[in-house]
Coordinates of C-alpha atoms and ligand atoms in Angstrom, one line a residue:
X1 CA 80.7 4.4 -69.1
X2 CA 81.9 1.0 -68.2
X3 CA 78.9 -1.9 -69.5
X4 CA 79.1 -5.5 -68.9
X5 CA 78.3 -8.5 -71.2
X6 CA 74.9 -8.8 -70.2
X7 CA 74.5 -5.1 -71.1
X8 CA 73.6 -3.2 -67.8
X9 CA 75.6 -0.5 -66.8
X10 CA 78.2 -1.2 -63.9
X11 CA 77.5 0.7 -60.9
X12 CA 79.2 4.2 -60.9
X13 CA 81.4 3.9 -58.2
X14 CA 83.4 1.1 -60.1
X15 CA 86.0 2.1 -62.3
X16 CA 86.6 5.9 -60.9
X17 CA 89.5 7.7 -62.6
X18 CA 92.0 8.7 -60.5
X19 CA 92.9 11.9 -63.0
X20 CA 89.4 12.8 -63.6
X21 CA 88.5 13.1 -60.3
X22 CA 91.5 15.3 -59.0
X23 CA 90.5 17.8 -62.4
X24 CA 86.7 18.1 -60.9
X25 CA 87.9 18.1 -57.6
X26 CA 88.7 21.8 -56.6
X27 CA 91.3 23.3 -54.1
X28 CA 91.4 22.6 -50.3
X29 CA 88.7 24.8 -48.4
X30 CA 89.8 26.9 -45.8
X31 CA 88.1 28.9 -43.6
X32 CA 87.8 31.5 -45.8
X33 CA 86.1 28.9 -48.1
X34 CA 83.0 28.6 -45.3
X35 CA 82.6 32.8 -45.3
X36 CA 82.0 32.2 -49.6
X37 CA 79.5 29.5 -49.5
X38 CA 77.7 31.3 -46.8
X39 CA 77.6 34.1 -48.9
X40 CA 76.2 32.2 -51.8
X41 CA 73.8 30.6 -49.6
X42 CA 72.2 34.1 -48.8
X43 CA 72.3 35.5 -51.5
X44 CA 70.4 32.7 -52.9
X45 CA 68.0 32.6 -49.9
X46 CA 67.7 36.4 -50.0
X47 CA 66.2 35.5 -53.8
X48 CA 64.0 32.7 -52.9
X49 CA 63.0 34.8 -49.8
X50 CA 62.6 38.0 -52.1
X51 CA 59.9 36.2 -54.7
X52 CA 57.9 35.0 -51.8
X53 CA 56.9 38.3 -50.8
X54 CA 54.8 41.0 -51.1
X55 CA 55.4 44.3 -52.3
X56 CA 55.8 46.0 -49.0
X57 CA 58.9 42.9 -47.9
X58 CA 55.6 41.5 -45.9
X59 CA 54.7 38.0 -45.9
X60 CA 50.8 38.1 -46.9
X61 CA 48.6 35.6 -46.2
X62 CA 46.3 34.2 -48.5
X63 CA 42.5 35.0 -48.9
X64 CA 39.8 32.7 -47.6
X65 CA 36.8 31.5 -49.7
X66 CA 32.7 31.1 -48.6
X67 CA 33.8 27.2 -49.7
X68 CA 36.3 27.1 -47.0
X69 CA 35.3 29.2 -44.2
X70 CA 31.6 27.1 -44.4
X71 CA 33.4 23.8 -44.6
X72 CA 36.1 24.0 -42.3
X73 CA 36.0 27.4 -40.3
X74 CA 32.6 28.0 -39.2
X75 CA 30.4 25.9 -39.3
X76 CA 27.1 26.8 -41.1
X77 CA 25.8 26.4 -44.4
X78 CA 26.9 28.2 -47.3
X79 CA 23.3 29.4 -47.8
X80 CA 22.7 30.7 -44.3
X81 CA 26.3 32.6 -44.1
X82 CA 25.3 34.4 -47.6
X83 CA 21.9 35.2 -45.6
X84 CA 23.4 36.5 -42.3
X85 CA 26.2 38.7 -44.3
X86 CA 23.3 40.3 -46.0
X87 CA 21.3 40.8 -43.3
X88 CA 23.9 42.9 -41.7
X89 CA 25.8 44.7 -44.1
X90 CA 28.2 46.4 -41.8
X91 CA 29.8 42.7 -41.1
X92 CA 32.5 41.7 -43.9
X93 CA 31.1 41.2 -47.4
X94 CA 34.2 39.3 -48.9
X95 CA 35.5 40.4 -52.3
X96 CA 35.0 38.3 -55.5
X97 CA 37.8 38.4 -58.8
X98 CA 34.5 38.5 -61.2
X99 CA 31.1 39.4 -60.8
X100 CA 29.2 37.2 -58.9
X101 CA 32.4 34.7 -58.8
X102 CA 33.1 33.2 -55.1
X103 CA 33.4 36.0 -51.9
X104 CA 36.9 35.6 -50.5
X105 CA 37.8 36.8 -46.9
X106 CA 41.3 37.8 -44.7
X107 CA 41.6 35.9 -41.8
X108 CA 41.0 38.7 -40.1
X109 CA 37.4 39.3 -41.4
X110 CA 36.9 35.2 -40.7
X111 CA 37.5 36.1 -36.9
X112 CA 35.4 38.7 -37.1
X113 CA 32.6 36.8 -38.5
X114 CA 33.4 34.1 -36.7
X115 CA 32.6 36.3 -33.5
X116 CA 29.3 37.8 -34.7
X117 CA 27.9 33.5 -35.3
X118 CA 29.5 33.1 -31.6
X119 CA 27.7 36.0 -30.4
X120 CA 24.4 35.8 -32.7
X121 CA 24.1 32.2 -33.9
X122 CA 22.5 29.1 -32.6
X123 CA 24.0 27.9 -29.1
X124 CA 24.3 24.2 -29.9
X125 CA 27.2 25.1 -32.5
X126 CA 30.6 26.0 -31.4
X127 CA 31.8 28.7 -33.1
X128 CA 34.3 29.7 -30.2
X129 CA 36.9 27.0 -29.4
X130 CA 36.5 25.3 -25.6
X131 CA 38.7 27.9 -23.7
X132 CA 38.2 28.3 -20.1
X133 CA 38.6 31.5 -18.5
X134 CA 40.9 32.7 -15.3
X135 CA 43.1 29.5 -17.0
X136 CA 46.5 30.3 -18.1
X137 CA 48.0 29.7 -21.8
X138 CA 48.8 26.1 -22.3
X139 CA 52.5 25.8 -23.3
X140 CA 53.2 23.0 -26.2
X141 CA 56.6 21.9 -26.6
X142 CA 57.3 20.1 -29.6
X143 CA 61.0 18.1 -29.0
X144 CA 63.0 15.5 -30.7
X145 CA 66.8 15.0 -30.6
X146 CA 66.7 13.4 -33.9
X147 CA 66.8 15.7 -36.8
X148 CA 63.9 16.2 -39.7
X149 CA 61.8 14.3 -38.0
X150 CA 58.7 16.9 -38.4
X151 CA 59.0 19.2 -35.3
X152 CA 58.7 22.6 -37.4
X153 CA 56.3 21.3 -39.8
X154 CA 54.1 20.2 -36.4
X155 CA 54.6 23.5 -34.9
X156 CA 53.9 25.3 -37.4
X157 CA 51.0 23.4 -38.8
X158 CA 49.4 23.1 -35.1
X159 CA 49.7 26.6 -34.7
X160 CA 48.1 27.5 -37.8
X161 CA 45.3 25.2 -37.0
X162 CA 44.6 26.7 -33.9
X163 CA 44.6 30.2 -35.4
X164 CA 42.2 29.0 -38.0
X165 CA 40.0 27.3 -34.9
X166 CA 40.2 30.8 -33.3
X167 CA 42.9 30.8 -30.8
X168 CA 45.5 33.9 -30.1
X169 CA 48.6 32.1 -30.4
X170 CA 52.1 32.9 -29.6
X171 CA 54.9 30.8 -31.5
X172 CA 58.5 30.6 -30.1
X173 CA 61.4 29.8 -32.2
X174 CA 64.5 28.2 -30.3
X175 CA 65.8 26.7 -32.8
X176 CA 69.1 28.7 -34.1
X177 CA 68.1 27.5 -37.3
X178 CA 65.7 29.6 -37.2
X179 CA 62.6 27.6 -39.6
X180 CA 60.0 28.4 -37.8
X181 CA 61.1 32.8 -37.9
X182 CA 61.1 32.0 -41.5
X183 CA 57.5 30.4 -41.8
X184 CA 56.5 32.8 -40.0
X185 CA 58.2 35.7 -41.8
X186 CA 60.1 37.1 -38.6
X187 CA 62.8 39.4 -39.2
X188 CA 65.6 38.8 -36.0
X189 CA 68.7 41.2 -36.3
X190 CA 70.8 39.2 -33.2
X191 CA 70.2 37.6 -30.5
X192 CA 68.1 40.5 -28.4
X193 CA 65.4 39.7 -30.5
X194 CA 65.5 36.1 -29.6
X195 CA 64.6 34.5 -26.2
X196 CA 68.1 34.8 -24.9
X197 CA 67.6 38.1 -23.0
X198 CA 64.4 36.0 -21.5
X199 CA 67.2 33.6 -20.0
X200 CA 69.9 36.1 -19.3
X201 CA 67.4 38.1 -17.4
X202 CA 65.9 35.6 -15.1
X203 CA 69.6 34.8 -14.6
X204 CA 70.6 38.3 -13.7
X205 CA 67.3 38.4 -11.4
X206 CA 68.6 35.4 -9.6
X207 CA 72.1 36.9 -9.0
X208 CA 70.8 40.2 -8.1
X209 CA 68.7 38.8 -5.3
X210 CA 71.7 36.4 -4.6
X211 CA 73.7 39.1 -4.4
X212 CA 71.1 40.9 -1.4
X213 CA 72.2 38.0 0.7
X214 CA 75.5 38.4 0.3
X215 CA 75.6 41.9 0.9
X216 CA 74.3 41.4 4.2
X217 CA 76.1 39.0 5.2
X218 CA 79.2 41.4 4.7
X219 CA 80.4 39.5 1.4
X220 CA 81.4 40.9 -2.0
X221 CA 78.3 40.9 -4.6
X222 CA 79.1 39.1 -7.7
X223 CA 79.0 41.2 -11.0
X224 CA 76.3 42.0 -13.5
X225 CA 78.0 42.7 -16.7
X226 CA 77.0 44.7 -19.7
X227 CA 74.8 41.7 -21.4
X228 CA 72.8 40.9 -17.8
X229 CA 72.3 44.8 -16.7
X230 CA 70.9 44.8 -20.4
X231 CA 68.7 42.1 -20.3
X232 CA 66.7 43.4 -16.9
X233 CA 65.6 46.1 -19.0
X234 CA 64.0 43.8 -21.6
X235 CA 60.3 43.1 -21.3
X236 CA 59.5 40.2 -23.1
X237 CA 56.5 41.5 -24.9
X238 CA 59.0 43.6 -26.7
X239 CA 60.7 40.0 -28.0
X240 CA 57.1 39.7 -29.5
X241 CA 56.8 40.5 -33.5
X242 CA 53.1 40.3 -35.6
X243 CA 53.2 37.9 -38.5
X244 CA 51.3 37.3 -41.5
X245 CA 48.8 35.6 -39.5
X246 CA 46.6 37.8 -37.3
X247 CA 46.2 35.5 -34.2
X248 CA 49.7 34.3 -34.5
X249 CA 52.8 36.4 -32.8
X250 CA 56.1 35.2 -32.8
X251 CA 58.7 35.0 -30.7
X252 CA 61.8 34.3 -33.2
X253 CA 65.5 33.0 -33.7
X254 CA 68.8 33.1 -35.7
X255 CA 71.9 32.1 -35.6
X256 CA 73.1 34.1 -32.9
X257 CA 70.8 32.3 -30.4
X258 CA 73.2 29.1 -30.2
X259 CA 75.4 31.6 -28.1
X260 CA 73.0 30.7 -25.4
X261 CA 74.2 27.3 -25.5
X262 CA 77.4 28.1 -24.1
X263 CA 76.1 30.7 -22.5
X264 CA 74.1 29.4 -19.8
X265 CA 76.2 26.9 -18.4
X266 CA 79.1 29.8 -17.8
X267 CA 76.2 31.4 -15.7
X268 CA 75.1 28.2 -14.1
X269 CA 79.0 27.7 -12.9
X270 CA 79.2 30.7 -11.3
X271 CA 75.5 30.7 -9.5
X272 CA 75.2 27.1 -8.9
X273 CA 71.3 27.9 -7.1
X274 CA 70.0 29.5 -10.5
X275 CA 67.6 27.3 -11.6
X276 CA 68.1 27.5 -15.1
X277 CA 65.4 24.9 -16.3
X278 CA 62.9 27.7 -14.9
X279 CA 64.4 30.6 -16.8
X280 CA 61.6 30.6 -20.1
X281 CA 58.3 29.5 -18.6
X282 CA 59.1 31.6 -15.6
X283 CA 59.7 35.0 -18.0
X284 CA 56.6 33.7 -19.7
X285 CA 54.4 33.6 -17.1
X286 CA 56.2 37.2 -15.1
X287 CA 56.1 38.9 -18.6
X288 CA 52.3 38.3 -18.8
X289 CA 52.2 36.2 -22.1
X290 CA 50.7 33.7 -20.5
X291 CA 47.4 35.8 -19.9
X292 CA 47.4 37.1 -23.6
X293 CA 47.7 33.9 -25.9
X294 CA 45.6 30.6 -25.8
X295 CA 48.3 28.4 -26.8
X296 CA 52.2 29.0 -26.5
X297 CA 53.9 26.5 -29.3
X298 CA 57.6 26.2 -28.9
X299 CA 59.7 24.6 -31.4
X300 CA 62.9 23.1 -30.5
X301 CA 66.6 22.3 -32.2
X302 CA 67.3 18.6 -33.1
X303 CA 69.4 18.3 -29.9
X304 CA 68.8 17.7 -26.0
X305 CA 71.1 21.7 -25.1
X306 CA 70.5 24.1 -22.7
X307 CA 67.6 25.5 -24.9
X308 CA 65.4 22.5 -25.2
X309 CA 65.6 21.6 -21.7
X310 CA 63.8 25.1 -21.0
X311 CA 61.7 24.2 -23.7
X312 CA 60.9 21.5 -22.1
X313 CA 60.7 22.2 -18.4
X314 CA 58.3 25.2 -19.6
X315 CA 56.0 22.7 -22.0
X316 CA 52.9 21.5 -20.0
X317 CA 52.0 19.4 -23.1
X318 CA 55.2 17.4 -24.8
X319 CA 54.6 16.2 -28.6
X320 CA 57.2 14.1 -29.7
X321 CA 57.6 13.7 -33.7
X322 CA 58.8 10.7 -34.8
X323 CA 58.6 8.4 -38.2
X324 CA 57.5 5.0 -38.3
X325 CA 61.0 3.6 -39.1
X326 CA 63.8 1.3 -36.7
X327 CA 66.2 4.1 -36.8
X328 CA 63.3 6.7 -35.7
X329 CA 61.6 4.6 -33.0
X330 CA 64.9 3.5 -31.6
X331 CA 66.5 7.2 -31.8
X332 CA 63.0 8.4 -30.1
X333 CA 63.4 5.6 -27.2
X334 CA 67.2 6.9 -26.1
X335 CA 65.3 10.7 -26.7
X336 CA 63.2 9.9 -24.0
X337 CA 65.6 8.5 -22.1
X338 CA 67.9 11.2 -22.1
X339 CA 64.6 13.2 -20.7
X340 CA 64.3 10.4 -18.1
X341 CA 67.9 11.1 -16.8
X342 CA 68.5 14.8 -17.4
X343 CA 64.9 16.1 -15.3
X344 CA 65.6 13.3 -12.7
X345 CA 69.4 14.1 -12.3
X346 CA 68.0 18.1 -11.8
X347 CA 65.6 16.7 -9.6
X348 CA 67.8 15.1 -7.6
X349 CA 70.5 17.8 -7.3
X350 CA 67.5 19.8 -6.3
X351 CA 66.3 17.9 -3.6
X352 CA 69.3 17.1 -1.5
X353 CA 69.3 20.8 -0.8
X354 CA 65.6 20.8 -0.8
X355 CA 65.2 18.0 2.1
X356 CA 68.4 19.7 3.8
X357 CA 66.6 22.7 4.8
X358 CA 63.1 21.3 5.0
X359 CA 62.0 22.9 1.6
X360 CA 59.8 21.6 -1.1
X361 CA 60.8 19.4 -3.7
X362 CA 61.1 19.9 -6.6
X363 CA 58.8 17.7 -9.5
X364 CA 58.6 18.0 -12.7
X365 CA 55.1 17.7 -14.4
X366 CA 53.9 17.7 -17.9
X367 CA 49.9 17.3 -18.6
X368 CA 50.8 15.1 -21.4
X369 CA 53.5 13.4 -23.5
X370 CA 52.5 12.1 -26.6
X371 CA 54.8 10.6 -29.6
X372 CA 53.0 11.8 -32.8
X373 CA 53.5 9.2 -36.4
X374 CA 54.6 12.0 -39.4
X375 CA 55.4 11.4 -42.9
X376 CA 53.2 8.4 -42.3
X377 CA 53.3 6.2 -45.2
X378 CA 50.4 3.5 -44.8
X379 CA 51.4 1.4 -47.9
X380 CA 54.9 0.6 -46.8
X381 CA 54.6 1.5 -42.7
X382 CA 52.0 -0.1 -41.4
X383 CA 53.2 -2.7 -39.8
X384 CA 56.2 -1.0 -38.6
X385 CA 53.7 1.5 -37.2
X386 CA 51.5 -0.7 -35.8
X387 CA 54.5 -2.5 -33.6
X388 CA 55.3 1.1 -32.6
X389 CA 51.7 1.4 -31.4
X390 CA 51.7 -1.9 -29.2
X391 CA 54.8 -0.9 -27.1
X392 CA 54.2 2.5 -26.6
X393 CA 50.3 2.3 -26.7
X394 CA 48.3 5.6 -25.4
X395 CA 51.9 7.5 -25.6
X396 CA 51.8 7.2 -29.1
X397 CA 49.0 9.5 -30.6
X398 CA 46.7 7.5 -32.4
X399 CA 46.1 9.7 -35.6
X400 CA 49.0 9.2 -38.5
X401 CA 50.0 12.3 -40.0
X402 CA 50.2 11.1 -43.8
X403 CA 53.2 11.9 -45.9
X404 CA 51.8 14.8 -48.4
X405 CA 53.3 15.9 -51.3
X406 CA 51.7 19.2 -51.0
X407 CA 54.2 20.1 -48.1
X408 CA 57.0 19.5 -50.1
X409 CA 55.6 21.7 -53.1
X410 CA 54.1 24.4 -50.6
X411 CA 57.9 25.8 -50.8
X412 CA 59.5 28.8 -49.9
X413 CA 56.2 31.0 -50.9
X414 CA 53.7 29.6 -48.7
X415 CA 54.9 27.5 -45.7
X416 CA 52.2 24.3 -45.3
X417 CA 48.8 23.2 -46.3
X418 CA 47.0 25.7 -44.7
X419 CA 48.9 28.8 -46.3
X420 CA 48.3 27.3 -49.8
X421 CA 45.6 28.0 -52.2
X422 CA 43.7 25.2 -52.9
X423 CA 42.5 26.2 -56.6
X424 CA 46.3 25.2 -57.2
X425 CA 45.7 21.8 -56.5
X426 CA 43.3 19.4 -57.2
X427 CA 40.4 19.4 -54.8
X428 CA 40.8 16.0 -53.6
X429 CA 44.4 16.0 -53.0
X430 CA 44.1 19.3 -51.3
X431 CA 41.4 17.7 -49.2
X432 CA 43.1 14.6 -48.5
X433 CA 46.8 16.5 -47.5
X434 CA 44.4 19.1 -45.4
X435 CA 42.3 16.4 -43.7
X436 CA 45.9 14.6 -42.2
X437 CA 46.7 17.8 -40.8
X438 CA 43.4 18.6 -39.6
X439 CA 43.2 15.5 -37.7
X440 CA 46.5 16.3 -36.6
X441 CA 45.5 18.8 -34.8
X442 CA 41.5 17.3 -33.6
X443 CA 44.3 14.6 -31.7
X444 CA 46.4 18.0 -29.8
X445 CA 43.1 19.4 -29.4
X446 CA 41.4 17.2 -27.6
X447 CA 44.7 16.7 -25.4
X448 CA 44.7 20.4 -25.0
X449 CA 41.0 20.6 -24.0
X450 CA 41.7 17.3 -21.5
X451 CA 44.3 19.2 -19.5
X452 CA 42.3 22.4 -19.3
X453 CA 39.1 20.8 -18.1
X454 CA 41.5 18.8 -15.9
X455 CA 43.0 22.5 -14.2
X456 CA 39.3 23.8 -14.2
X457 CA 38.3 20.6 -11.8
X458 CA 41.0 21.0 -10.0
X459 CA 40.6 24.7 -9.1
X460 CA 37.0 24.1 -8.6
X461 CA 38.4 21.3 -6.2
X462 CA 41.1 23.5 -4.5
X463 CA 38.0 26.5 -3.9
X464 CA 35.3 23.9 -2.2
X465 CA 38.3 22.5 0.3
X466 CA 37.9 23.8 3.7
X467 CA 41.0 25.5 4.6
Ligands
LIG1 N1 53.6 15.2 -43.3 C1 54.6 15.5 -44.1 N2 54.6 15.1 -45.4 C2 55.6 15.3 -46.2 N3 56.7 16.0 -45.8 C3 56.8 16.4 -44.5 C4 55.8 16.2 -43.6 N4 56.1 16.7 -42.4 C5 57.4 17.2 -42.6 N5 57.8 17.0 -43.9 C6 59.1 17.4 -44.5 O1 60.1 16.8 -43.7 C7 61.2 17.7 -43.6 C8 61.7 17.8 -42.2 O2 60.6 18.4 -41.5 P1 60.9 19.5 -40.3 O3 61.8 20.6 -40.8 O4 59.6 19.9 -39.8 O5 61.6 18.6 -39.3 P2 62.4 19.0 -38.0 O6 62.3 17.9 -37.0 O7 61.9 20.4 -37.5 O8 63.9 19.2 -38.5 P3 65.1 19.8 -37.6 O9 65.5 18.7 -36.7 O10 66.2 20.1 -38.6 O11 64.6 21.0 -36.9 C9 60.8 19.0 -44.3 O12 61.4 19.0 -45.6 C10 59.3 18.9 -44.3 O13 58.8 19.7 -45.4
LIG2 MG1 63.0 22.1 -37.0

């Protein structure tokens, strides 16, 4: 290694030898050389996958302490919870590792305590989360086109959250990427597991009652091949697996799901009145999922496809990840310009037909967009975060969502803060890293609990007009 006189070491991209660096160099790759390293990468994933796991190949997830459930599940004192479980004995008792050590729970015992408090305990407390009845699911789309930027750690997070809280929650993955199916331990063999028969069904809906029209009017119908004939048969609550989590079900993704991408636009060519923006929250809300989750989280890929804009056009509440850096805010500003354009270009295209023959227009709506701060470092982005704050004021969410280590470390065994065990931490880093994420989601809550109330006045609204 080269040094200088003053004795530090030269920077190593100085003095490179030519010779040494064809000998560590390798062959040319060829395509051949992309099938290998994919290999490798699988078998190594299937190992890291493998010594996450159960015995059974399940994902489990983790037991929940009296600690935990009385601080941040249900809210009543340790004391009274020991009182109520023995008082009724046929409710959960909670195992311990050593006599007369701590009572852990599943989650599923949790909701089932949490229901007897709801149905037994004091009235002033909520034990049940603010969900009104005869409302649909709120859809949450979580969308960036930059990459890394904290979508799947938001999903995912959020939607454990609101499991914890109570909710039945429904996660879509449509992402090819596929992190959120592995969070989530899904298992996708190809795309049929994925939401692309969702879209190629509304599609061959669309052409089959295109295709009515044209019949009668003496033309020739235009094909359903194999794939579209297929996907009418699908119902998506087949698309729908269980996870590890008992309240969340997941809708998941893999590699095969990208097809879609080129997909769609073929379709779109060749049935220029399918409204292809409509295809996902229409199958959600035809294939009753709607009526059987709280909340519908959809994560999205780092890009503005065919896929995202679904996402999008199906999300009635928009969270935008974003860090507090230039390159972040800046690539987040053109992000939502490219939304600006894209829904007002459909729009548009829409509504020249629309006013042609006296129709109604078409509008997109979302209840709320909000830009949410992740990896938030204080020390070194406060000021850069602060900037962000003044130009994009109630856009921009107002909590921070702290970098934490513990994300990071969770790994490929547990996915978050909420699947870890806290006795592997310190308690106070545990409850620092849990508290970020916790407000986290106390700022989507109270969004999500907004635009609820706001559809409950509305409908009440709606029922007292005179007709
Ligand atoms: N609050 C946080 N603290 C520390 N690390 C975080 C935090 N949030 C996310 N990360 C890490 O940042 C990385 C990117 O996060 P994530 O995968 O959620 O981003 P993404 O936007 O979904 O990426 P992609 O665009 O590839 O889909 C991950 O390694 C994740 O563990
Ligand atoms: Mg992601």
């Amino acid at each position: 290694m080269a040094r200088e006189a003053s004795g530090g070491t030269t920077p190593a991209y100085f003095n490179i030898d030519p010779e040494a660096a064809l000998a560590e160099l390798g062959g040319p790759v060829t395509t051949e050389g992309f099938a290998e390293m994919a290999r490798a990468c699988a078998a190594g994933r299937d190992d890291l996958v493998g010594r996450g796991l159960g015995e059974d190949g399940q994902k489990r997830l983790r037991l929940f302490s009296t600690w935990e459930i009385t601080r941040y599940l249900i809210p009543v004192a340790p004391a009274y919870f020991r009182r109520v479980l023995k008082a009724h004995p046929d409710l959960p008792q909670g195992r311990s590792e050593s006599a007369g050590g701590a009572k852990w729970f599943t989650l599923d015992e949790v909701l089932r305590l949490r229901a007897h408090f709801a149905a037994e305990g004091s009235r002033t407390k909520e034990y049940k989360p603010y969900r009104p009845p005869g409302q649909p699911a709120k859809v949450v789309g979580v969308a960036n086109f930059k990459g890394g930027v904290g979508k799947s750690s938001t999903c995912a997070h959020l939607a454990m959250s609101a499991a914890l809280d109570g909710y039945r929650v429904l996660v879509i993955d449509l992402d090819s990427q596929g992190s959120l199916t592995s969070i989530f331990g899904g298992r996708v063999a190809d795309e049929w597991q994925t939401v692309f028969p969702m879209i190629a069904g509304h599609h061959a809906r669309h052409l089959r009652a295109t295709n009515q029209g044209r019949i009668d009017r003496g033309e020739a119908p235009l094909p359903l091949d194999e794939t579209l004939t297929a996907a009418l048969d699908v119902d998506p609550r087949d698309l729908v697996q269980k996870t590890h989590w008992p309240n969340i079900d997941l809708i998941g993704a893999q590699l095969n799901l990208y097809w879609a991408e080129f997909q769609i636009p073929v379709w779109r060519m060749r049935a220029q009145g399918w409204k292809l923006w409509d295809a996902l929250s229409d199958a959600l809300e035809e294939g009753g999922l709607l009526e059987e989750y709280d909340i519908v989280f959809l994560d999205t890929p780092p890009a503005l496809g065919y896929l995202t804009i679904n996402g999008l056009a199906a999300a009635d509440i928009l969270l935008v990840p974003l860090g507090a850096s230039f390159l972040e805010f800046d690539s987040t500003g053109r992000f939502l310009d490219m939304l600006h354009a894209t829904f007002s270009s459909i729009e548009e295209g829409e509504n020249m037909a629309a006013r042609a023959l006296g129709r109604e227009e078409t509008a997109f709506e979302w209840d709320a967009v909000r830009a949410v701060l992740t990896r938030y470092d204080g020390a070194q982005q406060g000021e850069m975060a602060a900037l962000m704050q003044s130009y994009l004021g109630k856009t921009l969410s107002p909590h921070r969502q702290d970098f934490t280590a513990l994300i990071g470390q969770a790994g490929e065994q547990v996915s978050g803060i909420y699947e870890a065990d806290y006795r592997d931490f310190n308690r106070e880093t545990y409850a620092r890293g849990r508290e970020t994420f916790d407000q986290t989601y106390a700022a989507f809550k109270r969004l999500l609990i907004g635009t609820w109330h706001r559809d409950v006045a509305a409908a009440a609204q709606r029922a007292d007009a005179p007709a």
